């Protein structure tokens, strides 16, 4: 496997794909770790010397990634699951074609860009699946998610591979090469990922202790926080620089007013022109617009408060009626509300 790709493509990965793969892996692993499955798996391990390897292989999940390609930019929007036949080491082709047809009806602009799986690294058997999808996409990509949690790792445990034809020992062979990618999000995805990351099970424990793949969401949030922190740091530096320059300009104007510095008419004209560009916050129009926006905000706040009070009152009335109906059936009375 080569170190990096030379195709020049730019990959943008949406967090929905990571959430789907993680959820797929979590469900399969939970089913494999159920009491009935664990008993049958133990029997298989005792009867087969390669049982442990087969058990680890059974935890792998497979699916397709879909999206769009605009020029040299490939954007991965979504994914769906596929059925894998371990006996033939191939995917269920009829199931794939059916899912593709269904997705085409909902997302007509999305195309199958490649496939995904789970594991620590690309394996030789993965190339068979990769070649089988080349009739759908002549150059499919391979998204690999590593389910092993490493808290010291700062990057997302997701790798995107491309296939390139290399000459090895005089024989042309397809090999996997790593490709760089960036995370592309929209507002709805950021809200959903933040919601999933803060979910907690009913027993009060943390979500990460119940389901390790949820940590991928935390890693993604950490990645997003770093981006926001870098953006805010840049804004802070710009405001700090602007403040220092305003101080220098103010010091120069004070010096000219006191006579400590020679008067420069060109500088004064530039300062006067700059001040005229500032909004006149003392004008009557500004006060009217400000008061209108302020009153609208207060009205929305009051409306939300009244709605909340009405909802609470309705819940209280429903509970009272429910309790009084039970009491009335025992004592022969009826509800009066």
Coordinates of N, CA, C and O in Angstrom, one line a residue, residues 39-221:
X39 N -22.9 -17.8 23.2 CA -22.9 -19.2 23.4 C -22.5 -19.9 22.2 O -21.7 -20.8 22.1
X40 N -23.2 -19.5 21.1 CA -22.9 -20.2 19.8 C -21.5 -19.8 19.3 O -20.8 -20.7 18.7
X41 N -21.0 -18.6 19.6 CA -19.7 -18.3 19.2 C -18.7 -19.0 19.9 O -17.6 -19.4 19.4
X42 N -18.9 -19.3 21.2 CA -18.0 -20.1 22.0 C -17.9 -21.5 21.5 O -16.8 -22.1 21.4
X43 N -19.0 -22.1 21.1 CA -19.0 -23.4 20.5 C -18.2 -23.5 19.2 O -17.5 -24.4 18.9
X44 N -18.4 -22.4 18.4 CA -17.6 -22.4 17.1 C -16.1 -22.3 17.4 O -15.3 -22.9 16.7
X45 N -15.7 -21.5 18.4 CA -14.3 -21.4 18.7 C -13.7 -22.7 19.1 O -12.6 -23.0 18.8
X46 N -14.5 -23.4 19.9 CA -14.0 -24.7 20.4 C -13.9 -25.7 19.3 O -13.0 -26.6 19.3
X47 N -14.7 -25.7 18.3 CA -14.7 -26.6 17.2 C -13.8 -26.2 16.0 O -13.6 -27.0 15.2
X48 N -13.4 -25.0 16.0 CA -12.6 -24.5 14.9 C -11.4 -23.8 15.4 O -11.5 -23.0 16.3
X49 N -10.2 -24.2 15.0 CA -8.9 -23.5 15.4 C -8.8 -22.1 15.0 O -8.1 -21.3 15.7
X50 N -9.5 -21.7 14.0 CA -9.5 -20.3 13.5 C -10.8 -19.6 14.0 O -11.2 -18.6 13.3
X51 N -11.4 -20.0 15.1 CA -12.6 -19.4 15.5 C -12.4 -18.0 15.9 O -13.3 -17.1 15.7
X52 N -11.3 -17.6 16.6 CA -11.1 -16.3 17.0 C -11.0 -15.3 15.8 O -11.6 -14.2 15.8
X53 N -10.3 -15.7 14.8 CA -10.1 -14.9 13.6 C -11.5 -14.7 13.0 O -11.8 -13.6 12.5
X54 N -12.3 -15.8 12.9 CA -13.6 -15.6 12.3 C -14.5 -14.7 13.1 O -15.3 -14.0 12.5
X55 N -14.4 -14.8 14.4 CA -15.2 -14.0 15.3 C -14.9 -12.5 15.1 O -15.7 -11.6 15.0
X56 N -13.6 -12.2 14.9 CA -13.2 -10.8 14.7 C -13.6 -10.3 13.3 O -14.1 -9.2 13.1
X57 N -13.6 -11.2 12.3 CA -14.0 -10.9 11.0 C -15.5 -10.6 11.0 O -16.0 -9.8 10.2
X58 N -16.3 -11.4 11.8 CA -17.7 -11.2 11.8 C -18.1 -9.8 12.4 O -19.2 -9.4 12.1
X59 N -17.3 -9.2 13.1 CA -17.6 -7.9 13.7 C -17.4 -6.8 12.6 O -17.9 -5.7 12.9
X60 N -16.8 -7.1 11.5 CA -16.7 -6.1 10.5 C -18.0 -5.8 9.8 O -18.9 -6.7 9.6
X61 N -18.3 -4.6 9.4 CA -19.5 -4.2 8.7 C -19.1 -3.6 7.4 O -18.0 -3.1 7.2
X62 N -20.1 -3.6 6.5 CA -19.8 -3.2 5.1 C -21.0 -2.4 4.6 O -22.2 -2.6 5.0
X63 N -20.7 -1.4 3.7 CA -21.8 -0.6 3.2 C -21.2 0.3 2.0 O -20.0 0.2 1.7
X64 N -22.1 1.1 1.5 CA -21.7 2.0 0.4 C -21.8 3.4 0.8 O -22.6 3.7 1.7
X65 N -21.0 4.2 0.3 CA -21.0 5.7 0.5 C -21.5 6.3 -0.8 O -21.1 6.0 -1.9
X66 N -22.3 7.3 -0.6 CA -22.9 8.0 -1.7 C -22.7 9.5 -1.6 O -22.4 10.0 -0.5
X67 N -22.7 10.2 -2.7 CA -22.4 11.7 -2.7 C -22.4 12.2 -4.1 O -22.9 11.6 -5.1
X68 N -21.7 13.3 -4.3 CA -21.5 13.9 -5.6 C -20.1 14.2 -5.9 O -19.2 14.3 -4.9
X69 N -19.7 14.3 -7.1 CA -18.4 14.8 -7.6 C -18.5 15.9 -8.5 O -19.1 15.8 -9.6
X70 N -17.9 17.0 -8.1 CA -17.9 18.2 -8.9 C -16.5 18.6 -9.3 O -15.7 19.1 -8.5
X71 N -16.2 18.2 -10.6 CA -14.8 18.4 -11.0 C -13.8 17.5 -10.2 O -13.9 16.3 -10.3
X72 N -12.9 18.2 -9.5 CA -11.9 17.4 -8.7 C -12.3 17.3 -7.3 O -11.5 16.9 -6.5
X73 N -13.5 17.7 -6.9 CA -14.0 17.7 -5.5 C -15.0 16.6 -5.4 O -16.0 16.6 -6.1
X74 N -14.7 15.7 -4.4 CA -15.7 14.6 -4.1 C -16.2 14.8 -2.8 O -15.5 15.0 -1.8
X75 N -17.6 15.0 -2.7 CA -18.2 15.2 -1.4 C -19.1 14.0 -1.0 O -20.0 13.6 -1.8
X76 N -18.8 13.4 0.1 CA -19.5 12.2 0.6 C -20.6 12.7 1.6 O -20.3 13.1 2.7
X77 N -21.8 12.5 1.2 CA -22.9 13.0 2.0 C -23.6 11.9 2.9 O -23.9 12.2 4.1
X78 N -23.7 10.7 2.4 CA -24.5 9.7 3.2 C -23.9 8.3 2.9 O -23.0 8.1 2.1
X79 N -24.5 7.3 3.5 CA -24.1 5.9 3.3 C -25.3 5.0 3.6 O -26.2 5.4 4.3
X80 N -25.2 3.8 3.1 CA -26.2 2.7 3.5 C -25.5 1.4 3.6 O -24.4 1.2 3.1
X81 N -26.2 0.5 4.4 CA -25.6 -0.8 4.7 C -25.7 -1.8 3.5 O -26.6 -1.7 2.7
X82 N -24.8 -2.8 3.5 CA -24.8 -3.8 2.6 C -24.7 -5.2 3.3 O -24.2 -5.3 4.4
X83 N -25.2 -6.2 2.6 CA -25.1 -7.6 3.1 C -23.8 -8.2 2.6 O -23.5 -8.2 1.4
X84 N -23.1 -8.8 3.5 CA -21.8 -9.5 3.2 C -21.9 -11.0 3.4 O -22.4 -11.5 4.4
X85 N -21.4 -11.7 2.3 CA -21.4 -13.2 2.4 C -20.0 -13.6 2.7 O -19.1 -13.6 1.9
X86 N -19.8 -14.1 4.0 CA -18.4 -14.5 4.4 C -17.9 -15.7 3.7 O -16.7 -15.9 3.6
X87 N -18.8 -16.6 3.1 CA -18.3 -17.8 2.5 C -17.7 -17.5 1.1 O -16.7 -18.1 0.7
X88 N -18.3 -16.5 0.4 CA -17.7 -16.1 -0.9 C -16.9 -14.8 -0.9 O -16.3 -14.4 -1.9
X89 N -16.8 -14.2 0.3 CA -16.1 -12.9 0.5 C -16.6 -11.9 -0.5 O -15.7 -11.2 -1.2
X90 N -17.9 -11.8 -0.7 CA -18.4 -10.8 -1.6 C -19.7 -10.2 -1.1 O -20.3 -10.7 -0.1
X91 N -20.2 -9.1 -1.7 CA -21.4 -8.4 -1.3 C -22.6 -9.0 -2.0 O -22.5 -9.5 -3.1
X92 N -23.7 -8.9 -1.4 CA -25.0 -9.3 -2.0 C -25.3 -8.3 -3.1 O -25.7 -7.1 -2.8
X93 N -25.2 -8.7 -4.4 CA -25.3 -7.7 -5.5 C -26.8 -7.3 -5.7 O -27.0 -6.1 -6.0
X94 N -27.7 -8.2 -5.6 CA -29.1 -7.9 -5.7 C -29.6 -6.9 -4.7 O -30.3 -5.9 -5.0
X95 N -29.1 -7.1 -3.4 CA -29.4 -6.1 -2.4 C -28.9 -4.7 -2.7 O -29.5 -3.7 -2.4
X96 N -27.6 -4.7 -3.2 CA -27.0 -3.4 -3.5 C -27.8 -2.7 -4.6 O -28.0 -1.5 -4.5
X97 N -28.2 -3.4 -5.6 CA -28.9 -2.8 -6.7 C -30.3 -2.3 -6.3 O -30.7 -1.2 -6.7
X98 N -30.9 -3.0 -5.4 CA -32.2 -2.6 -4.9 C -32.1 -1.3 -4.0 O -32.8 -0.4 -4.2
X99 N -31.0 -1.3 -3.1 CA -30.8 -0.1 -2.3 C -30.4 1.1 -3.2 O -30.8 2.3 -2.9
X100 N -29.6 0.9 -4.2 CA -29.2 1.9 -5.1 C -30.5 2.5 -5.8 O -30.6 3.8 -6.0
X101 N -31.4 1.7 -6.2 CA -32.6 2.2 -6.9 C -33.5 3.0 -6.0 O -34.0 4.0 -6.4
X102 N -33.6 2.5 -4.7 CA -34.4 3.3 -3.7 C -33.8 4.6 -3.4 O -34.5 5.7 -3.3
X103 N -32.5 4.7 -3.3 CA -31.8 6.0 -3.0 C -31.9 6.9 -4.2 O -31.9 8.1 -4.0
X104 N -31.9 6.4 -5.4 CA -32.0 7.2 -6.6 C -33.3 7.9 -6.6 O -33.4 9.1 -7.2
X105 N -34.4 7.3 -6.1 CA -35.7 8.0 -6.1 C -35.7 9.1 -5.1 O -36.4 10.1 -5.4
X106 N -35.0 9.0 -4.0 CA -35.0 10.1 -3.0 C -33.9 11.1 -3.3 O -34.2 12.3 -3.1
X107 N -32.7 10.6 -3.6 CA -31.6 11.5 -3.9 C -31.1 11.3 -5.4 O -30.2 10.5 -5.6
X108 N -31.8 11.9 -6.3 CA -31.4 11.6 -7.7 C -30.1 12.1 -8.1 O -29.5 11.6 -9.1
X109 N -29.5 13.1 -7.4 CA -28.2 13.6 -7.7 C -27.0 12.9 -7.0 O -25.9 13.2 -7.3
X110 N -27.3 11.9 -6.2 CA -26.3 11.2 -5.4 C -25.9 10.0 -6.2 O -26.8 9.3 -6.8
X111 N -24.6 9.7 -6.2 CA -24.1 8.5 -6.9 C -23.3 7.7 -5.9 O -22.8 8.2 -4.9
X112 N -23.1 6.4 -6.2 CA -22.3 5.5 -5.4 C -20.8 5.9 -5.7 O -20.3 5.7 -6.8
X113 N -20.2 6.4 -4.6 CA -18.8 6.8 -4.7 C -17.8 5.7 -4.3 O -16.6 5.8 -4.7
X114 N -18.3 4.7 -3.6 CA -17.4 3.7 -3.1 C -18.1 2.9 -2.0 O -19.3 2.8 -2.0
X115 N -17.3 2.4 -1.1 CA -17.8 1.6 0.0 C -17.1 1.8 1.3 O -16.1 2.5 1.3
X116 N -17.6 1.3 2.4 CA -17.0 1.5 3.7 C -16.9 0.1 4.4 O -17.6 -0.8 4.1
X117 N -16.0 0.1 5.4 CA -15.9 -1.0 6.3 C -15.2 -0.6 7.5 O -14.9 0.6 7.7
X118 N -15.0 -1.5 8.5 CA -14.4 -1.2 9.7 C -13.1 -2.1 9.9 O -13.1 -3.2 9.4
X119 N -12.2 -1.6 10.6 CA -10.9 -2.3 10.8 C -9.8 -1.4 11.1 O -9.9 -0.1 10.9
X120 N -8.7 -1.9 11.4 CA -7.5 -1.1 11.8 C -6.7 -0.7 10.5 O -6.1 0.3 10.5
X121 N -6.8 -1.5 9.5 CA -6.1 -1.2 8.2 C -6.7 -2.0 7.1 O -7.4 -3.0 7.3
X122 N -6.4 -1.6 5.9 CA -6.9 -2.2 4.7 C -6.3 -3.6 4.5 O -5.1 -3.8 4.7
X123 N -7.1 -4.6 4.2 CA -6.6 -6.0 4.1 C -6.7 -6.4 2.6 O -7.3 -5.7 1.7
X124 N -6.0 -7.5 2.3 CA -5.9 -8.0 0.9 C -7.3 -8.4 0.4 O -7.6 -8.2 -0.7
X125 N -8.1 -9.0 1.3 CA -9.5 -9.4 0.9 C -10.4 -8.2 0.5 O -11.3 -8.4 -0.2
X126 N -10.0 -7.0 1.0 CA -10.8 -5.9 0.7 C -10.7 -5.5 -0.8 O -11.6 -4.9 -1.3
X127 N -9.6 -5.9 -1.4 CA -9.4 -5.5 -2.8 C -10.4 -6.3 -3.7 O -10.8 -5.8 -4.7
X128 N -10.9 -7.5 -3.3 CA -11.9 -8.2 -4.0 C -13.2 -7.5 -4.1 O -13.9 -7.4 -5.1
X129 N -13.6 -7.0 -2.9 CA -14.8 -6.2 -2.9 C -14.7 -4.9 -3.7 O -15.6 -4.4 -4.4
X130 N -13.5 -4.3 -3.6 CA -13.2 -3.0 -4.3 C -13.3 -3.2 -5.8 O -13.9 -2.4 -6.5
X131 N -12.8 -4.3 -6.3 CA -12.9 -4.6 -7.7 C -14.3 -4.9 -8.2 O -14.6 -4.6 -9.3
X132 N -15.1 -5.5 -7.3 CA -16.4 -5.9 -7.7 C -17.3 -4.7 -7.9 O -18.3 -4.7 -8.6
X133 N -16.9 -3.5 -7.3 CA -17.7 -2.3 -7.4 C -17.3 -1.4 -8.6 O -17.8 -0.3 -8.8
X134 N -16.2 -1.8 -9.3 CA -15.7 -1.0 -10.4 C -16.6 -0.9 -11.6 O -16.5 0.0 -12.4
X135 N -17.6 -1.8 -11.7 CA -18.5 -1.7 -12.8 C -19.6 -0.6 -12.5 O -20.3 -0.1 -13.4
X136 N -19.7 -0.2 -11.2 CA -20.6 0.8 -10.8 C -19.9 2.2 -10.8 O -20.4 3.2 -11.3
X137 N -18.7 2.2 -10.3 CA -17.8 3.4 -10.3 C -16.4 2.9 -10.7 O -15.9 2.1 -10.0
X138 N -15.9 3.4 -11.8 CA -14.7 2.9 -12.3 C -13.5 3.2 -11.4 O -12.5 2.5 -11.4
X139 N -13.6 4.2 -10.5 CA -12.6 4.5 -9.5 C -13.2 4.7 -8.1 O -13.3 5.8 -7.6
X140 N -13.7 3.6 -7.5 CA -14.4 3.8 -6.2 C -13.4 4.1 -5.1 O -12.2 3.9 -5.2
X141 N -13.9 4.8 -4.0 CA -13.1 5.1 -2.9 C -13.5 4.1 -1.7 O -14.6 3.5 -1.7
X142 N -12.6 4.0 -0.8 CA -12.8 3.0 0.3 C -12.6 3.8 1.6 O -11.6 4.4 1.9
X143 N -13.7 3.9 2.4 CA -13.7 4.6 3.7 C -13.6 3.5 4.8 O -14.4 2.6 4.9
X144 N -12.5 3.6 5.6 CA -12.3 2.7 6.6 C -12.3 3.4 8.0 O -11.6 4.4 8.2
X145 N -13.2 2.8 8.9 CA -13.3 3.4 10.2 C -12.7 2.4 11.2 O -13.0 1.2 11.2
X146 N -11.8 2.9 12.1 CA -11.1 2.0 13.0 C -11.9 2.1 14.3 O -12.0 3.1 15.0
X147 N -12.6 1.0 14.7 CA -13.4 1.0 15.9 C -12.7 1.0 17.2 O -13.3 1.2 18.3
X148 N -11.3 0.7 17.2 CA -10.6 0.7 18.4 C -10.4 2.1 18.9 O -10.0 3.0 18.2
X149 N -10.8 2.4 20.2 CA -10.7 3.7 20.8 C -9.3 4.0 21.3 O -8.8 3.2 22.1
X150 N -8.7 5.1 20.9 CA -7.5 5.5 21.3 C -7.6 7.0 21.8 O -7.7 7.9 21.0
X151 N -7.7 7.2 23.1 CA -8.0 8.5 23.7 C -6.8 9.5 23.4 O -7.0 10.7 23.5
X152 N -5.6 8.9 23.2 CA -4.5 9.8 22.9 C -4.5 10.3 21.4 O -3.8 11.3 21.1
X153 N -5.3 9.7 20.6 CA -5.4 10.1 19.2 C -6.2 11.4 19.1 O -7.3 11.5 19.6
X154 N -5.7 12.4 18.3 CA -6.4 13.6 18.2 C -7.2 13.7 16.9 O -8.1 14.5 16.8
X155 N -6.8 12.9 15.9 CA -7.5 12.9 14.6 C -8.6 11.9 14.6 O -8.7 11.0 15.5
X156 N -9.6 12.0 13.7 CA -10.6 11.1 13.6 C -10.1 9.7 13.1 O -9.2 9.7 12.2
X157 N -10.6 8.6 13.6 CA -10.2 7.3 13.2 C -10.8 6.8 11.9 O -11.3 5.7 11.8
X158 N -10.7 7.7 10.9 CA -11.3 7.4 9.6 C -10.3 7.7 8.6 O -9.6 8.7 8.6
X159 N -10.1 6.7 7.7 CA -9.2 6.8 6.6 C -9.9 6.6 5.2 O -10.7 5.7 5.1
X160 N -9.5 7.4 4.3 CA -10.1 7.2 2.9 C -9.0 6.7 2.0 O -7.9 7.3 1.9
X161 N -9.3 5.6 1.3 CA -8.3 5.0 0.4 C -8.8 5.2 -1.1 O -10.0 5.1 -1.3
X162 N -7.9 5.4 -2.0 CA -8.1 5.2 -3.4 C -7.3 4.1 -3.9 O -6.4 3.6 -3.3
X163 N -7.7 3.6 -5.1 CA -6.9 2.5 -5.7 C -6.1 3.0 -6.9 O -6.7 3.8 -7.7
X164 N -4.9 2.6 -7.0 CA -4.0 3.0 -8.1 C -3.3 1.8 -8.7 O -3.1 0.8 -7.9
X165 N -3.0 1.9 -9.9 CA -2.4 0.8 -10.6 C -0.9 1.0 -10.6 O -0.4 1.9 -11.1
X166 N -0.2 0.1 -9.9 CA 1.3 0.2 -9.7 C 1.9 -1.1 -10.3 O 1.3 -2.2 -10.3
X167 N 3.1 -1.0 -10.8 CA 3.9 -2.1 -11.3 C 4.7 -2.7 -10.2 O 5.6 -2.0 -9.6
X168 N 4.4 -3.9 -9.7 CA 5.1 -4.6 -8.7 C 5.7 -5.9 -9.2 O 4.9 -6.7 -9.7
X169 N 7.0 -6.0 -9.2 CA 7.7 -7.2 -9.7 C 7.3 -7.4 -11.2 O 7.2 -8.6 -11.6
X170 N 7.2 -6.3 -11.9 CA 6.9 -6.5 -13.3 C 5.4 -6.8 -13.6 O 5.1 -7.0 -14.8
X171 N 4.6 -6.8 -12.6 CA 3.2 -7.2 -12.8 C 2.3 -6.0 -12.4 O 2.5 -5.5 -11.2
X172 N 1.4 -5.5 -13.2 CA 0.5 -4.4 -12.8 C -0.5 -4.9 -11.8 O -1.2 -5.9 -12.0
X173 N -0.6 -4.2 -10.7 CA -1.5 -4.5 -9.6 C -2.2 -3.3 -9.0 O -1.6 -2.2 -9.0
X174 N -3.4 -3.5 -8.6 CA -4.1 -2.4 -7.9 C -3.8 -2.5 -6.4 O -3.8 -3.5 -5.8
X175 N -3.5 -1.3 -5.9 CA -3.2 -1.2 -4.4 C -3.9 0.0 -3.9 O -4.4 0.9 -4.6
X176 N -4.1 0.0 -2.5 CA -4.8 1.0 -1.8 C -3.8 2.1 -1.5 O -2.7 1.8 -1.0
X177 N -4.2 3.4 -1.7 CA -3.3 4.5 -1.3 C -4.2 5.5 -0.5 O -5.4 5.7 -0.7
X178 N -3.6 6.0 0.6 CA -4.3 7.0 1.5 C -4.5 8.3 0.8 O -3.7 8.8 0.0
X179 N -5.7 8.9 1.1 CA -6.0 10.2 0.6 C -6.4 11.1 1.8 O -7.1 10.6 2.7
X180 N -6.1 12.3 1.7 CA -6.4 13.3 2.7 C -7.9 13.8 2.5 O -8.4 13.7 1.4
X181 N -8.5 14.2 3.6 CA -9.9 14.7 3.5 C -10.1 15.8 4.5 O -9.4 15.9 5.5
X182 N -11.2 16.5 4.4 CA -11.7 17.5 5.3 C -13.1 17.2 5.7 O -13.9 16.6 5.0
X183 N -13.5 17.7 6.9 CA -14.8 17.5 7.4 C -15.7 18.7 6.9 O -15.4 19.8 7.2
X184 N -16.8 18.3 6.3 CA -17.7 19.4 5.8 C -19.0 19.2 6.5 O -19.6 18.1 6.5
X185 N -19.5 20.2 7.1 CA -20.8 20.1 7.9 C -21.8 21.2 7.5 O -21.4 22.2 7.0
X186 N -23.0 20.9 7.8 CA -24.1 21.9 7.8 C -24.7 22.1 9.1 O -24.4 21.3 10.1
X187 N -25.5 23.0 9.3 CA -26.0 23.3 10.7 C -26.8 22.2 11.3 O -26.6 21.9 12.4
X188 N -27.6 21.5 10.5 CA -28.4 20.4 11.0 C -27.5 19.3 11.4 O -27.8 18.6 12.5
X189 N -26.4 19.0 10.7 CA -25.5 17.9 11.2 C -24.8 18.3 12.5 O -24.6 17.4 13.3
X190 N -24.4 19.5 12.6 CA -23.7 19.9 13.8 C -24.7 19.8 15.0 O -24.2 19.4 16.1
X191 N -25.9 20.1 14.9 CA -26.9 20.0 16.0 C -27.1 18.5 16.3 O -27.1 18.2 17.5
X192 N -27.3 17.7 15.3 CA -27.6 16.3 15.6 C -26.4 15.6 16.2 O -26.5 14.8 17.1
X193 N -25.2 15.9 15.7 CA -24.0 15.3 16.3 C -23.8 15.7 17.7 O -23.4 14.9 18.6
X194 N -24.0 17.0 18.0 CA -23.9 17.5 19.4 C -24.9 16.8 20.3 O -24.7 16.4 21.4
X195 N -26.2 16.6 19.8 CA -27.2 15.9 20.5 C -26.8 14.4 20.8 O -26.9 14.0 22.0
X196 N -26.3 13.7 19.8 CA -25.9 12.3 20.0 C -24.7 12.2 21.0 O -24.7 11.3 21.8
X197 N -23.8 13.2 20.9 CA -22.6 13.1 21.8 C -23.0 13.3 23.3 O -22.3 12.8 24.1
X198 N -24.1 14.0 23.6 CA -24.5 14.2 24.9 C -25.5 13.3 25.4 O -26.1 13.5 26.5
X199 N -25.9 12.2 24.7 CA -26.9 11.3 25.1 C -26.3 10.4 26.3 O -25.1 10.1 26.3
X200 N -27.2 10.1 27.2 CA -26.8 9.2 28.3 C -27.7 8.1 28.5 O -29.0 8.3 28.3
X201 N -27.3 6.9 28.8 CA -28.2 5.8 29.0 C -29.1 6.0 30.3 O -28.8 6.9 31.1
X202 N -30.1 5.1 30.4 CA -31.1 5.3 31.5 C -30.5 5.0 32.8 O -31.0 5.4 33.8
X203 N -29.4 4.2 32.9 CA -28.8 3.8 34.2 C -27.9 4.9 34.8 O -27.4 4.8 35.8
X204 N -27.8 6.1 34.0 CA -27.0 7.2 34.6 C -25.6 7.2 34.2 O -24.9 8.2 34.4
X205 N -25.1 6.1 33.6 CA -23.7 6.1 33.1 C -23.5 6.9 31.9 O -24.4 7.4 31.2
X206 N -22.3 7.1 31.5 CA -22.0 7.9 30.3 C -22.2 7.0 29.1 O -22.1 5.8 29.1
X207 N -22.5 7.7 28.0 CA -22.7 7.0 26.7 C -21.5 6.3 26.3 O -21.6 5.2 25.6
X208 N -20.3 6.8 26.6 CA -19.1 6.2 26.1 C -18.8 4.9 26.7 O -18.2 4.0 26.1
X209 N -19.3 4.7 28.0 CA -19.1 3.4 28.7 C -20.0 2.3 28.2 O -19.7 1.2 28.3
X210 N -21.2 2.7 27.6 CA -22.1 1.8 27.1 C -21.8 1.4 25.6 O -22.1 0.3 25.2
X211 N -21.3 2.4 24.9 CA -21.1 2.2 23.5 C -19.8 3.0 23.0 O -19.9 4.2 23.0
X212 N -18.8 2.3 22.8 CA -17.5 3.0 22.5 C -17.5 3.8 21.3 O -16.9 4.9 21.2
X213 N -18.2 3.4 20.2 CA -18.2 4.2 19.0 C -18.8 5.6 19.2 O -18.5 6.5 18.4
X214 N -19.5 5.8 20.3 CA -20.0 7.2 20.5 C -18.8 8.1 20.7 O -19.0 9.3 20.5
X215 N -17.7 7.6 21.1 CA -16.5 8.5 21.3 C -16.1 9.1 20.0 O -15.4 10.2 20.0
X216 N -16.5 8.5 18.9 CA -16.2 9.1 17.6 C -16.9 10.5 17.5 O -16.3 11.4 16.9
X217 N -18.1 10.6 18.1 CA -18.8 11.9 18.0 C -18.0 12.9 18.9 O -17.9 14.1 18.5
X218 N -17.5 12.5 20.0 CA -16.7 13.4 20.8 C -15.5 13.8 20.1 O -15.0 15.0 20.2
X219 N -14.8 12.9 19.4 CA -13.6 13.3 18.6 C -14.0 14.3 17.5 O -13.3 15.3 17.3
X220 N -15.2 14.1 16.9 CA -15.6 15.0 15.9 C -15.9 16.4 16.5 O -15.5 17.4 15.9
X221 N -16.5 16.4 17.7 CA -16.8 17.7 18.4 C -15.5 18.4 18.7 O -15.4 19.6 18.6

